[in-house]
Amino acid sequence: APSPVSLGNLQLRAAASHSTMYAGNKRKKLWREEKERLLKMTLEERRKEYSRQYVPLKDIPTWMEDIKSKNESDDENTKEEAQGKRSLSEKVSLYRGDITLLEVDAIVNAGR
């Protein structure tokens, strides 16, 4: 027959388990507090905390703005093409450079 487990033993196991999980819970709580703090900050307040130069989104031309600048030297056919792509091209920007410098809320990596 299996040996009986005392209540004292169970309490010790529960306490050990709780202390092991506490470090993770504390990190999660600190992360949530920091997230809330950052969400409440204004853009200017956040910028004061940046540790290096950054690239604001307003400095990255949309696809449409890029097409328009190229159209100045291109022919009328390209302008007609641009009109057909207007809705998406006014929302999408192409950026080449160090993505860690971008002042954006999220970056999606479309890697394999």
PDB file of C-alpha atoms in Angstrom, residues 36-110:
ATOM      1  CA  GLU A  36       0.236  51.035 -18.498  1.00  0.00           C
ATOM      2  CA  ARG A  37       2.792  53.748 -17.716  1.00  0.00           C
ATOM      3  CA  LEU A  38       3.904  53.937 -21.347  1.00  0.00           C
ATOM      4  CA  LEU A  39       0.332  53.941 -22.669  1.00  0.00           C
ATOM      5  CA  LYS A  40      -0.520  56.953 -20.497  1.00  0.00           C
ATOM      6  CA  MET A  41       2.475  58.976 -21.723  1.00  0.00           C
ATOM      7  CA  THR A  42       2.204  61.599 -24.439  1.00  0.00           C
ATOM      8  CA  LEU A  43       4.382  61.327 -27.527  1.00  0.00           C
ATOM      9  CA  GLU A  44       6.667  64.068 -26.228  1.00  0.00           C
ATOM     10  CA  GLU A  45       7.045  62.327 -22.842  1.00  0.00           C
ATOM     11  CA  ARG A  46       7.959  59.063 -24.580  1.00  0.00           C
ATOM     12  CA  ARG A  47      10.480  60.812 -26.821  1.00  0.00           C
ATOM     13  CA  LYS A  48      12.332  62.096 -23.738  1.00  0.00           C
ATOM     14  CA  GLU A  49      12.995  58.466 -22.761  1.00  0.00           C
ATOM     15  CA  TYR A  50      14.481  57.412 -26.113  1.00  0.00           C
ATOM     16  CA  SER A  51      18.152  56.516 -25.784  1.00  0.00           C
ATOM     17  CA  ARG A  52      19.111  57.387 -29.387  1.00  0.00           C
ATOM     18  CA  GLN A  53      17.968  58.973 -32.634  1.00  0.00           C
ATOM     19  CA  TYR A  54      14.697  57.764 -34.127  1.00  0.00           C
ATOM     20  CA  VAL A  55      12.779  57.922 -37.416  1.00  0.00           C
ATOM     21  CA  PRO A  56       9.233  59.296 -36.948  1.00  0.00           C
ATOM     22  CA  LEU A  57       6.524  57.839 -39.163  1.00  0.00           C
ATOM     23  CA  LYS A  58       5.802  61.256 -40.683  1.00  0.00           C
ATOM     24  CA  ASP A  59       9.294  61.180 -42.256  1.00  0.00           C
ATOM     25  CA  ILE A  60       8.545  57.985 -44.193  1.00  0.00           C
ATOM     26  CA  PRO A  61       6.605  58.712 -47.388  1.00  0.00           C
ATOM     27  CA  THR A  62       3.548  56.606 -48.170  1.00  0.00           C
ATOM     28  CA  TRP A  63       3.572  54.536 -51.305  1.00  0.00           C
ATOM     29  CA  MET A  64       1.326  57.181 -52.951  1.00  0.00           C
ATOM     30  CA  GLU A  65       3.686  60.029 -52.013  1.00  0.00           C
ATOM     31  CA  ASP A  66       6.578  58.022 -53.415  1.00  0.00           C
ATOM     32  CA  ILE A  67       4.667  57.364 -56.668  1.00  0.00           C
ATOM     33  CA  LYS A  68       3.770  61.071 -56.966  1.00  0.00           C
ATOM     34  CA  SER A  69       7.403  62.116 -56.575  1.00  0.00           C
ATOM     35  CA  LYS A  70       8.410  59.636 -59.307  1.00  0.00           C
ATOM     36  CA  ASN A  71       5.510  60.802 -61.531  1.00  0.00           C
ATOM     37  CA  GLU A  72       6.997  64.260 -61.798  1.00  0.00           C
ATOM     38  CA  SER A  73       9.572  62.767 -64.156  1.00  0.00           C
ATOM     39  CA  ASP A  74       7.398  59.976 -65.633  1.00  0.00           C
ATOM     40  CA  ASP A  75       4.625  60.032 -68.265  1.00  0.00           C
ATOM     41  CA  GLU A  76       0.815  60.167 -67.939  1.00  0.00           C
ATOM     42  CA  ASN A  77       0.397  56.349 -67.989  1.00  0.00           C
ATOM     43  CA  THR A  78       2.040  56.050 -64.586  1.00  0.00           C
ATOM     44  CA  LYS A  79      -0.317  58.705 -63.162  1.00  0.00           C
ATOM     45  CA  GLU A  80      -3.341  56.684 -64.296  1.00  0.00           C
ATOM     46  CA  GLU A  81      -1.825  53.585 -62.728  1.00  0.00           C
ATOM     47  CA  ALA A  82      -1.379  55.454 -59.426  1.00  0.00           C
ATOM     48  CA  GLN A  83      -5.062  56.489 -59.361  1.00  0.00           C
ATOM     49  CA  GLY A  84      -6.147  52.828 -59.449  1.00  0.00           C
ATOM     50  CA  LYS A  85      -3.970  51.949 -56.445  1.00  0.00           C
ATOM     51  CA  ARG A  86      -4.923  54.992 -54.353  1.00  0.00           C
ATOM     52  CA  SER A  87      -6.666  53.425 -51.327  1.00  0.00           C
ATOM     53  CA  LEU A  88      -3.935  50.962 -50.323  1.00  0.00           C
ATOM     54  CA  SER A  89      -1.045  53.135 -51.440  1.00  0.00           C
ATOM     55  CA  GLU A  90      -2.122  55.947 -49.099  1.00  0.00           C
ATOM     56  CA  LYS A  91      -1.850  53.576 -46.128  1.00  0.00           C
ATOM     57  CA  VAL A  92       1.350  51.664 -46.923  1.00  0.00           C
ATOM     58  CA  SER A  93       4.937  52.901 -46.625  1.00  0.00           C
ATOM     59  CA  LEU A  94       8.098  51.176 -47.770  1.00  0.00           C
ATOM     60  CA  TYR A  95      11.136  51.652 -45.547  1.00  0.00           C
ATOM     61  CA  ARG A  96      14.715  50.561 -46.037  1.00  0.00           C
ATOM     62  CA  GLY A  97      16.963  51.009 -43.062  1.00  0.00           C
ATOM     63  CA  ASP A  98      17.422  50.083 -39.412  1.00  0.00           C
ATOM     64  CA  ILE A  99      13.936  49.085 -38.235  1.00  0.00           C
ATOM     65  CA  THR A 100      14.975  49.417 -34.578  1.00  0.00           C
ATOM     66  CA  LEU A 101      15.055  53.197 -35.091  1.00  0.00           C
ATOM     67  CA  LEU A 102      11.442  53.415 -36.295  1.00  0.00           C
ATOM     68  CA  GLU A 103       9.038  55.272 -34.022  1.00  0.00           C
ATOM     69  CA  VAL A 104       6.118  52.917 -34.597  1.00  0.00           C
ATOM     70  CA  ASP A 105       3.899  50.795 -32.346  1.00  0.00           C
ATOM     71  CA  ALA A 106       4.487  47.494 -34.123  1.00  0.00           C
ATOM     72  CA  ILE A 107       6.641  45.878 -36.804  1.00  0.00           C
ATOM     73  CA  VAL A 108       5.443  42.818 -38.689  1.00  0.00           C
ATOM     74  CA  ASN A 109       8.102  40.538 -40.087  1.00  0.00           C
ATOM     75  CA  ALA A 110       6.864  38.632 -43.106  1.00  0.00           C
TER      76      ALA A 110
END
